[in-house]
């Protein structure tokens, strides 16, 4: 089998984003853009990924410190996409396999499309296989220039287009599979003679075509997959598209989402079959929801929430870093933070865990079959035994529970 590596370009300064943060760290549905590109590479079996970093390099490396398949490559000056790839020369100059090149600012890429690209490359015995997409508004993208017979002649960047070329709607989504040696030979030829004065990867492609190598394209790429994120507007558009994908997948797995337009679910969330998500629910971070739960309307689930089966969370219920066992109910206006709640517990309207004492965050543990009356404040750290009964309107501290002694400990009231 041919060996294959990937290069992901992620060094650019993002002037259009107007940000201190490295562009590829901006999040789409809770995950940095780069994470999606990395996953797409992994899904098609790439085991070694060279990520070129420059602007905000330390931030990026720190965020992905656990990803051991990444080889970090530094590009000190951002002289263009061609130069960025050339920075990998010390690692790849002698590599005789295939190199997938992708941009870190293209989170909507799908592994399925990459698979088509890889297969086409193989069956056509190509030197380069690229993807192309047809956009209603191709502004900003490199245009695919073809000859009268439809053969690709090259890619011309938006800022270098003639008026005629600017009207071309077939664009370069910027993912390619190269025969590695041909790629690096061509990159040596690239000169920065263009409007931006940059070394373009797309010029390397024109060289490869000019030298008579076979370059083919996968033309059926969906417009959304071609989208590069260069501005905050595009970031929000990409997030919307990703959100739709996340919800579609959940629905295919048996989750009911009553109003997809008014629901937001993090890419890291997992939701079980026959759970119903009511409108205006916001799920952020790593959240796990079991089967047959009913969530919302207006629920807010945050990082570290684990709901087992048959849990009911209603309006204005917020849960953070907590585990709620089977059949817990918190139907109205509650805050449950840093808590472990046992099976079949009823949390009355307006009850909260007071988990922060001004200095540190403390845990609350509620046993099975407890009843927490409306408007109760559970001051953490606190442990309530199985079957405890807290009357409505009670402020409960560990001290007050301990004072009740062994006998009455299951019934706490004012
Ligand atoms: C690039 C393509 C364009 C394509 C578009 C798709 C080139 C010259 N142009 O344009 O044909 O239609 O993507 O989204 O390749 N980067 C570096 N180092 C650099 C410059 C850029 O690592 O010196 C990285 C950026 O961080 C980014 C990626 O390369 O992730 C693309 O760079 P960007 O400036 O966004 O290129 P576009 O103008 O979008
Ligand atoms: Ca871009």
Short mmCIF file of N, CA and C in Angstrom, two decimals, residues 250-411:
data_model
loop_
_atom_site.label_atom_id
_atom_site.label_comp_id
_atom_site.label_asym_id
_atom_site.label_seq_id
_atom_site.Cartn_x
_atom_site.Cartn_y
_atom_site.Cartn_z
N UNK A 250 -27.86 13.03 14.95
CA UNK A 250 -28.59 12.64 16.16
C UNK A 250 -29.98 12.12 15.81
N UNK A 251 -30.64 12.80 14.90
CA UNK A 251 -31.99 12.38 14.52
C UNK A 251 -31.96 11.00 13.86
N UNK A 252 -30.92 10.78 13.05
CA UNK A 252 -30.78 9.44 12.44
C UNK A 252 -30.58 8.36 13.50
N UNK A 253 -30.02 8.76 14.64
CA UNK A 253 -29.80 7.80 15.72
C UNK A 253 -30.95 7.77 16.72
N UNK A 254 -32.08 8.35 16.34
CA UNK A 254 -33.28 8.17 17.15
C UNK A 254 -33.55 9.25 18.18
N UNK A 255 -32.95 10.42 18.02
CA UNK A 255 -33.23 11.53 18.94
C UNK A 255 -34.26 12.45 18.26
N UNK A 256 -35.27 12.88 19.02
CA UNK A 256 -36.22 13.84 18.47
C UNK A 256 -35.75 15.24 18.80
N UNK A 257 -35.62 16.08 17.78
CA UNK A 257 -35.29 17.49 18.00
C UNK A 257 -36.50 18.27 17.48
N UNK A 258 -37.27 18.81 18.39
CA UNK A 258 -38.57 19.37 18.02
C UNK A 258 -38.41 20.56 17.06
N UNK A 259 -37.46 21.42 17.35
CA UNK A 259 -37.29 22.61 16.51
C UNK A 259 -35.79 22.85 16.24
N UNK A 260 -35.27 22.21 15.20
CA UNK A 260 -33.82 22.29 14.94
C UNK A 260 -33.28 23.71 14.85
N UNK A 261 -34.05 24.64 14.33
CA UNK A 261 -33.54 26.01 14.19
C UNK A 261 -33.33 26.70 15.53
N UNK A 262 -34.03 26.24 16.54
CA UNK A 262 -33.93 26.88 17.85
C UNK A 262 -33.33 25.96 18.90
N UNK A 263 -32.37 25.18 18.48
CA UNK A 263 -31.69 24.24 19.37
C UNK A 263 -30.22 24.29 19.01
N UNK A 264 -29.35 24.24 19.99
CA UNK A 264 -27.92 24.26 19.69
C UNK A 264 -27.24 23.15 20.46
N UNK A 265 -26.59 22.26 19.73
CA UNK A 265 -25.98 21.10 20.36
C UNK A 265 -24.51 21.01 19.98
N UNK A 266 -23.68 20.92 20.99
CA UNK A 266 -22.24 20.85 20.80
C UNK A 266 -21.84 19.57 20.05
N UNK A 267 -20.79 19.69 19.25
CA UNK A 267 -20.30 18.54 18.48
C UNK A 267 -19.88 17.39 19.38
N UNK A 268 -19.52 17.68 20.62
CA UNK A 268 -19.04 16.62 21.52
C UNK A 268 -20.15 15.93 22.29
N UNK A 269 -21.38 16.41 22.15
CA UNK A 269 -22.49 15.84 22.92
C UNK A 269 -22.91 14.47 22.38
N UNK A 270 -23.33 13.61 23.31
CA UNK A 270 -23.86 12.29 22.91
C UNK A 270 -25.26 12.18 23.49
N UNK A 271 -26.20 11.75 22.68
CA UNK A 271 -27.59 11.69 23.15
C UNK A 271 -28.20 10.35 22.76
N UNK A 272 -28.89 9.73 23.71
CA UNK A 272 -29.44 8.39 23.50
C UNK A 272 -30.78 8.39 22.75
N UNK A 273 -31.19 7.20 22.35
CA UNK A 273 -32.43 7.00 21.58
C UNK A 273 -33.66 7.45 22.35
N UNK A 274 -34.63 7.93 21.60
CA UNK A 274 -35.93 8.31 22.15
C UNK A 274 -35.86 9.44 23.17
N UNK A 275 -34.77 10.13 23.20
CA UNK A 275 -34.72 11.37 24.00
C UNK A 275 -35.32 12.47 23.14
N UNK A 276 -36.06 13.37 23.79
CA UNK A 276 -36.70 14.47 23.08
C UNK A 276 -36.05 15.78 23.54
N UNK A 277 -35.57 16.53 22.57
CA UNK A 277 -34.98 17.83 22.88
C UNK A 277 -36.00 18.90 22.48
N UNK A 278 -36.53 19.59 23.47
CA UNK A 278 -37.53 20.63 23.20
C UNK A 278 -36.82 21.93 22.78
N UNK A 279 -37.56 22.86 22.17
CA UNK A 279 -36.93 24.08 21.64
C UNK A 279 -36.16 24.91 22.67
N UNK A 280 -35.24 25.68 22.16
CA UNK A 280 -34.43 26.63 22.93
C UNK A 280 -33.53 25.94 23.95
N UNK A 281 -33.17 24.75 23.64
CA UNK A 281 -32.22 24.04 24.49
C UNK A 281 -30.82 24.30 23.96
N UNK A 282 -29.90 24.54 24.87
CA UNK A 282 -28.51 24.82 24.49
C UNK A 282 -27.61 23.83 25.20
N UNK A 283 -26.91 23.03 24.43
CA UNK A 283 -26.03 22.01 25.01
C UNK A 283 -24.60 22.35 24.64
N UNK A 284 -23.80 22.63 25.64
CA UNK A 284 -22.45 23.11 25.38
C UNK A 284 -21.41 22.24 26.08
N UNK A 285 -20.44 21.76 25.32
CA UNK A 285 -19.36 20.97 25.92
C UNK A 285 -19.64 19.49 25.85
N UNK A 286 -18.80 18.74 26.56
CA UNK A 286 -18.96 17.28 26.57
C UNK A 286 -20.12 16.95 27.48
N UNK A 287 -21.22 16.58 26.88
CA UNK A 287 -22.44 16.30 27.64
C UNK A 287 -22.94 14.95 27.17
N UNK A 288 -23.38 14.11 28.10
CA UNK A 288 -23.88 12.80 27.71
C UNK A 288 -25.29 12.64 28.23
N UNK A 289 -26.20 12.36 27.35
CA UNK A 289 -27.61 12.21 27.74
C UNK A 289 -28.04 10.80 27.37
N UNK A 290 -28.71 10.14 28.29
CA UNK A 290 -29.13 8.76 28.06
C UNK A 290 -30.38 8.65 27.21
N UNK A 291 -31.07 7.51 27.36
CA UNK A 291 -32.25 7.24 26.54
C UNK A 291 -33.51 7.79 27.20
N UNK A 292 -34.47 8.09 26.35
CA UNK A 292 -35.82 8.48 26.78
C UNK A 292 -35.84 9.62 27.79
N UNK A 293 -34.95 10.56 27.64
CA UNK A 293 -34.98 11.75 28.49
C UNK A 293 -35.83 12.81 27.79
N UNK A 294 -36.27 13.79 28.55
CA UNK A 294 -36.98 14.92 27.96
C UNK A 294 -36.29 16.19 28.44
N UNK A 295 -35.74 16.93 27.50
CA UNK A 295 -34.89 18.07 27.85
C UNK A 295 -35.49 19.36 27.29
N UNK A 296 -35.70 20.34 28.17
CA UNK A 296 -36.22 21.62 27.74
C UNK A 296 -37.73 21.66 27.78
N UNK A 297 -38.34 22.73 27.27
CA UNK A 297 -37.71 23.84 26.57
C UNK A 297 -36.84 24.69 27.49
N UNK A 298 -35.96 25.47 26.88
CA UNK A 298 -35.09 26.42 27.58
C UNK A 298 -34.17 25.77 28.61
N UNK A 299 -33.60 24.64 28.28
CA UNK A 299 -32.64 24.02 29.21
C UNK A 299 -31.23 24.37 28.76
N UNK A 300 -30.32 24.44 29.71
CA UNK A 300 -28.93 24.78 29.42
C UNK A 300 -28.03 23.72 30.07
N UNK A 301 -27.46 22.88 29.24
CA UNK A 301 -26.60 21.81 29.75
C UNK A 301 -25.16 22.13 29.42
N UNK A 302 -24.32 22.10 30.43
CA UNK A 302 -22.93 22.50 30.24
C UNK A 302 -21.96 21.34 30.41
N UNK A 303 -20.70 21.66 30.14
CA UNK A 303 -19.62 20.68 30.13
C UNK A 303 -19.66 19.76 31.36
N UNK A 304 -19.48 18.49 31.11
CA UNK A 304 -19.37 17.53 32.21
C UNK A 304 -20.71 17.04 32.73
N UNK A 305 -21.78 17.33 32.02
CA UNK A 305 -23.09 16.84 32.45
C UNK A 305 -23.31 15.42 31.94
N UNK A 306 -23.72 14.55 32.83
CA UNK A 306 -24.08 13.19 32.42
C UNK A 306 -25.49 12.92 32.93
N UNK A 307 -26.40 12.64 32.02
CA UNK A 307 -27.77 12.29 32.41
C UNK A 307 -27.96 10.83 32.05
N UNK A 308 -28.41 10.04 33.01
CA UNK A 308 -28.71 8.65 32.69
C UNK A 308 -30.08 8.60 31.99
N UNK A 309 -30.81 7.50 32.10
CA UNK A 309 -32.05 7.38 31.31
C UNK A 309 -33.26 8.01 32.01
N UNK A 310 -34.27 8.36 31.22
CA UNK A 310 -35.56 8.86 31.71
C UNK A 310 -35.47 10.11 32.57
N UNK A 311 -34.47 10.91 32.36
CA UNK A 311 -34.33 12.16 33.13
C UNK A 311 -35.20 13.23 32.47
N UNK A 312 -35.84 14.05 33.30
CA UNK A 312 -36.68 15.13 32.76
C UNK A 312 -36.14 16.47 33.27
N UNK A 313 -35.73 17.31 32.36
CA UNK A 313 -35.26 18.65 32.73
C UNK A 313 -36.14 19.66 32.01
N UNK A 314 -36.75 20.56 32.77
CA UNK A 314 -37.69 21.49 32.13
C UNK A 314 -37.14 22.88 31.96
N UNK A 315 -38.05 23.83 31.95
CA UNK A 315 -37.68 25.22 31.64
C UNK A 315 -36.65 25.80 32.59
N UNK A 316 -35.71 26.53 32.02
CA UNK A 316 -34.67 27.24 32.75
C UNK A 316 -33.98 26.37 33.79
N UNK A 317 -33.64 25.19 33.36
CA UNK A 317 -32.85 24.31 34.21
C UNK A 317 -31.43 24.27 33.65
N UNK A 318 -30.49 24.58 34.52
CA UNK A 318 -29.09 24.58 34.10
C UNK A 318 -28.36 23.46 34.85
N UNK A 319 -27.59 22.68 34.12
CA UNK A 319 -26.81 21.61 34.77
C UNK A 319 -25.37 21.72 34.31
N UNK A 320 -24.45 21.65 35.25
CA UNK A 320 -23.03 21.72 34.92
C UNK A 320 -22.25 20.67 35.70
N UNK A 321 -21.36 19.97 35.04
CA UNK A 321 -20.42 19.06 35.70
C UNK A 321 -21.10 18.19 36.76
N UNK A 322 -22.21 17.60 36.37
CA UNK A 322 -23.00 16.82 37.32
C UNK A 322 -23.48 15.54 36.68
N UNK A 323 -23.70 14.54 37.52
CA UNK A 323 -24.28 13.29 37.03
C UNK A 323 -25.65 13.11 37.65
N UNK A 324 -26.65 12.95 36.82
CA UNK A 324 -28.02 12.73 37.29
C UNK A 324 -28.43 11.31 36.89
N UNK A 325 -28.75 10.50 37.90
CA UNK A 325 -29.07 9.09 37.63
C UNK A 325 -30.48 8.96 37.03
N UNK A 326 -30.87 7.73 36.74
CA UNK A 326 -32.16 7.46 36.09
C UNK A 326 -33.32 8.18 36.78
N UNK A 327 -34.21 8.69 35.97
CA UNK A 327 -35.51 9.22 36.42
C UNK A 327 -35.42 10.43 37.35
N UNK A 328 -34.35 11.18 37.30
CA UNK A 328 -34.30 12.44 38.05
C UNK A 328 -35.19 13.44 37.33
N UNK A 329 -35.92 14.25 38.10
CA UNK A 329 -36.76 15.28 37.52
C UNK A 329 -36.39 16.64 38.09
N UNK A 330 -36.15 17.59 37.22
CA UNK A 330 -35.92 18.98 37.64
C UNK A 330 -36.65 19.81 36.59
N UNK A 331 -37.92 20.02 36.84
CA UNK A 331 -38.77 20.53 35.76
C UNK A 331 -38.74 22.04 35.58
N UNK A 332 -38.40 22.75 36.66
CA UNK A 332 -38.51 24.21 36.52
C UNK A 332 -37.41 24.96 37.27
N UNK A 333 -36.76 25.89 36.59
CA UNK A 333 -35.89 26.90 37.21
C UNK A 333 -34.90 26.36 38.24
N UNK A 334 -34.04 25.46 37.82
CA UNK A 334 -33.07 24.93 38.79
C UNK A 334 -31.64 25.14 38.31
N UNK A 335 -30.72 25.16 39.27
CA UNK A 335 -29.31 25.10 38.92
C UNK A 335 -28.68 23.92 39.66
N UNK A 336 -28.14 23.01 38.88
CA UNK A 336 -27.48 21.85 39.48
C UNK A 336 -26.03 21.87 38.99
N UNK A 337 -25.12 22.23 39.89
CA UNK A 337 -23.71 22.34 39.50
C UNK A 337 -22.84 21.48 40.39
N UNK A 338 -21.92 20.74 39.82
CA UNK A 338 -20.95 19.92 40.56
C UNK A 338 -21.66 18.98 41.53
N UNK A 339 -22.66 18.29 41.03
CA UNK A 339 -23.46 17.43 41.90
C UNK A 339 -23.53 16.00 41.37
N UNK A 340 -23.78 15.09 42.30
CA UNK A 340 -24.10 13.72 41.93
C UNK A 340 -25.49 13.47 42.50
N UNK A 341 -26.42 13.19 41.62
CA UNK A 341 -27.80 13.05 42.06
C UNK A 341 -28.24 11.61 41.80
N UNK A 342 -28.79 10.98 42.83
CA UNK A 342 -29.18 9.57 42.73
C UNK A 342 -30.45 9.36 41.93
N UNK A 343 -30.86 8.07 41.84
CA UNK A 343 -32.03 7.71 41.03
C UNK A 343 -33.30 8.29 41.62
N UNK A 344 -34.21 8.61 40.72
CA UNK A 344 -35.57 8.94 41.10
C UNK A 344 -35.66 10.09 42.11
N UNK A 345 -34.83 11.09 41.92
CA UNK A 345 -34.88 12.27 42.80
C UNK A 345 -35.73 13.33 42.12
N UNK A 346 -36.57 13.98 42.94
CA UNK A 346 -37.36 15.09 42.43
C UNK A 346 -36.77 16.39 42.94
N UNK A 347 -36.41 17.27 42.01
CA UNK A 347 -35.86 18.57 42.43
C UNK A 347 -36.92 19.62 42.11
N UNK A 348 -37.45 20.22 43.16
CA UNK A 348 -38.58 21.14 43.01
C UNK A 348 -38.20 22.44 42.33
N UNK A 349 -39.23 23.17 41.91
CA UNK A 349 -39.02 24.43 41.19
C UNK A 349 -38.12 25.38 41.98
N UNK A 350 -37.17 25.96 41.28
CA UNK A 350 -36.35 27.01 41.89
C UNK A 350 -35.30 26.52 42.86
N UNK A 351 -35.07 25.23 42.96
CA UNK A 351 -34.04 24.74 43.88
C UNK A 351 -32.67 24.80 43.22
N UNK A 352 -31.68 25.11 44.02
CA UNK A 352 -30.33 25.21 43.45
C UNK A 352 -29.28 24.57 44.36
N UNK A 353 -28.17 24.20 43.74
CA UNK A 353 -26.99 23.85 44.51
C UNK A 353 -26.15 25.13 44.58
N UNK A 354 -25.80 25.53 45.81
CA UNK A 354 -24.90 26.68 45.97
C UNK A 354 -23.49 26.09 45.99
N UNK A 355 -22.89 25.97 44.80
CA UNK A 355 -21.66 25.18 44.69
C UNK A 355 -20.38 25.99 44.87
N UNK A 356 -20.49 27.31 44.89
CA UNK A 356 -19.29 28.15 44.97
C UNK A 356 -19.35 28.98 46.25
N UNK A 357 -18.32 28.84 47.07
CA UNK A 357 -18.34 29.57 48.35
C UNK A 357 -17.54 30.87 48.29
N UNK A 358 -17.21 31.31 47.10
CA UNK A 358 -16.44 32.55 46.96
C UNK A 358 -14.98 32.26 46.71
N UNK A 359 -14.55 31.08 47.11
CA UNK A 359 -13.16 30.70 46.89
C UNK A 359 -13.05 29.43 46.07
N UNK A 360 -13.82 28.44 46.48
CA UNK A 360 -13.72 27.20 45.71
C UNK A 360 -15.09 26.62 45.40
N UNK A 361 -15.04 25.69 44.43
CA UNK A 361 -16.26 25.04 44.00
C UNK A 361 -16.39 23.74 44.78
N UNK A 362 -17.55 23.49 45.34
CA UNK A 362 -17.76 22.31 46.18
C UNK A 362 -18.84 21.40 45.61
N UNK A 363 -18.78 20.13 46.01
CA UNK A 363 -19.71 19.16 45.44
C UNK A 363 -20.92 18.90 46.33
N UNK A 364 -21.99 18.54 45.68
CA UNK A 364 -23.21 18.13 46.38
C UNK A 364 -23.52 16.70 45.97
N UNK A 365 -23.83 15.86 46.96
CA UNK A 365 -24.22 14.49 46.64
C UNK A 365 -25.62 14.26 47.19
N UNK A 366 -26.51 13.83 46.34
CA UNK A 366 -27.89 13.57 46.76
C UNK A 366 -28.15 12.09 46.50
N UNK A 367 -28.60 11.38 47.53
CA UNK A 367 -28.82 9.93 47.40
C UNK A 367 -30.03 9.61 46.53
N UNK A 368 -30.35 8.31 46.43
CA UNK A 368 -31.51 7.87 45.64
C UNK A 368 -32.81 8.30 46.32
N UNK A 369 -33.84 8.42 45.51
CA UNK A 369 -35.21 8.62 46.01
C UNK A 369 -35.37 9.81 46.96
N UNK A 370 -34.62 10.86 46.76
CA UNK A 370 -34.77 12.05 47.62
C UNK A 370 -35.84 12.97 47.07
N UNK A 371 -36.38 13.78 47.94
CA UNK A 371 -37.35 14.80 47.54
C UNK A 371 -36.78 16.14 47.96
N UNK A 372 -36.54 17.00 46.99
CA UNK A 372 -36.02 18.33 47.30
C UNK A 372 -37.15 19.31 47.01
N UNK A 373 -37.73 19.89 48.05
CA UNK A 373 -38.88 20.78 47.86
C UNK A 373 -38.50 22.05 47.11
N UNK A 374 -39.52 22.72 46.61
CA UNK A 374 -39.29 23.92 45.81
C UNK A 374 -38.53 24.98 46.60
N UNK A 375 -37.74 25.73 45.89
CA UNK A 375 -37.05 26.87 46.48
C UNK A 375 -36.01 26.51 47.52
N UNK A 376 -35.45 25.33 47.46
CA UNK A 376 -34.43 24.95 48.43
C UNK A 376 -33.04 25.37 47.94
N UNK A 377 -32.21 25.71 48.92
CA UNK A 377 -30.82 26.03 48.57
C UNK A 377 -29.94 25.00 49.27
N UNK A 378 -29.24 24.24 48.46
CA UNK A 378 -28.38 23.18 49.00
C UNK A 378 -26.95 23.71 49.00
N UNK A 379 -26.43 24.01 50.19
CA UNK A 379 -25.11 24.64 50.27
C UNK A 379 -24.02 23.57 50.27
N UNK A 380 -23.23 23.58 49.23
CA UNK A 380 -22.14 22.59 49.10
C UNK A 380 -20.92 23.05 49.90
N UNK A 381 -20.08 22.14 50.44
CA UNK A 381 -20.18 20.68 50.27
C UNK A 381 -21.31 20.10 51.12
N UNK A 382 -22.04 19.18 50.49
CA UNK A 382 -23.21 18.64 51.16
C UNK A 382 -23.46 17.21 50.70
N UNK A 383 -23.91 16.39 51.67
CA UNK A 383 -24.25 15.03 51.28
C UNK A 383 -25.61 14.68 51.88
N UNK A 384 -26.56 14.36 51.04
CA UNK A 384 -27.88 13.96 51.53
C UNK A 384 -28.04 12.47 51.31
N UNK A 385 -28.48 11.78 52.38
CA UNK A 385 -28.61 10.32 52.30
C UNK A 385 -29.77 9.90 51.42
N UNK A 386 -29.80 8.63 51.03
CA UNK A 386 -30.92 8.09 50.25
C UNK A 386 -32.24 8.42 50.97
N UNK A 387 -33.24 8.76 50.23
CA UNK A 387 -34.57 8.96 50.80
C UNK A 387 -34.73 10.25 51.59
N UNK A 388 -33.78 11.16 51.55
CA UNK A 388 -33.91 12.42 52.30
C UNK A 388 -35.08 13.23 51.77
N UNK A 389 -35.68 13.97 52.70
CA UNK A 389 -36.83 14.79 52.34
C UNK A 389 -36.50 16.22 52.76
N UNK A 390 -36.41 17.11 51.81
CA UNK A 390 -36.10 18.51 52.13
C UNK A 390 -37.37 19.31 51.89
N UNK A 391 -37.89 19.96 52.95
CA UNK A 391 -39.14 20.72 52.77
C UNK A 391 -38.90 21.94 51.89
N UNK A 392 -39.98 22.38 51.27
CA UNK A 392 -39.88 23.55 50.39
C UNK A 392 -39.30 24.73 51.15
N UNK A 393 -38.49 25.50 50.49
CA UNK A 393 -37.97 26.74 51.06
C UNK A 393 -36.89 26.54 52.11
N UNK A 394 -36.20 25.42 52.12
CA UNK A 394 -35.18 25.17 53.13
C UNK A 394 -33.78 25.52 52.62
N UNK A 395 -33.00 26.14 53.53
CA UNK A 395 -31.59 26.34 53.23
C UNK A 395 -30.84 25.22 53.95
N UNK A 396 -30.21 24.36 53.19
CA UNK A 396 -29.60 23.17 53.78
C UNK A 396 -28.08 23.25 53.74
N UNK A 397 -27.46 23.13 54.92
CA UNK A 397 -26.00 23.03 54.96
C UNK A 397 -25.64 21.68 55.57
N UNK A 398 -24.40 21.28 55.44
CA UNK A 398 -23.99 20.00 56.03
C UNK A 398 -24.16 20.05 57.54
N UNK A 399 -23.89 21.23 58.10
CA UNK A 399 -24.02 21.42 59.54
C UNK A 399 -25.45 21.13 59.99
N UNK A 400 -26.42 21.71 59.27
CA UNK A 400 -27.81 21.51 59.66
C UNK A 400 -28.23 20.05 59.53
N UNK A 401 -27.70 19.39 58.54
CA UNK A 401 -28.04 17.97 58.36
C UNK A 401 -27.44 17.16 59.50
N UNK A 402 -26.17 17.44 59.84
CA UNK A 402 -25.49 16.68 60.90
C UNK A 402 -26.19 16.87 62.24
N UNK A 403 -26.69 18.10 62.52
CA UNK A 403 -27.34 18.42 63.78
C UNK A 403 -28.60 17.58 64.01
N UNK A 404 -29.24 17.24 62.92
CA UNK A 404 -30.50 16.50 63.05
C UNK A 404 -30.32 15.12 63.65
N UNK A 405 -29.07 14.67 63.63
CA UNK A 405 -28.81 13.36 64.22
C UNK A 405 -29.28 12.24 63.34
N UNK A 406 -29.00 11.06 63.81
CA UNK A 406 -29.22 9.87 63.01
C UNK A 406 -30.67 9.68 62.60
N UNK A 407 -31.58 9.85 63.54
CA UNK A 407 -32.98 9.47 63.33
C UNK A 407 -33.68 10.32 62.28
N UNK A 408 -33.58 11.65 62.50
CA UNK A 408 -34.32 12.54 61.60
C UNK A 408 -33.56 12.89 60.33
N UNK A 409 -32.42 12.28 60.17
CA UNK A 409 -31.56 12.77 59.11
C UNK A 409 -32.19 12.73 57.73
N UNK A 410 -33.22 11.95 57.59
CA UNK A 410 -33.82 11.90 56.28
C UNK A 410 -34.83 13.02 56.05
N UNK A 411 -35.06 13.85 57.04
CA UNK A 411 -36.04 14.92 56.84
C UNK A 411 -35.49 16.25 57.30
#
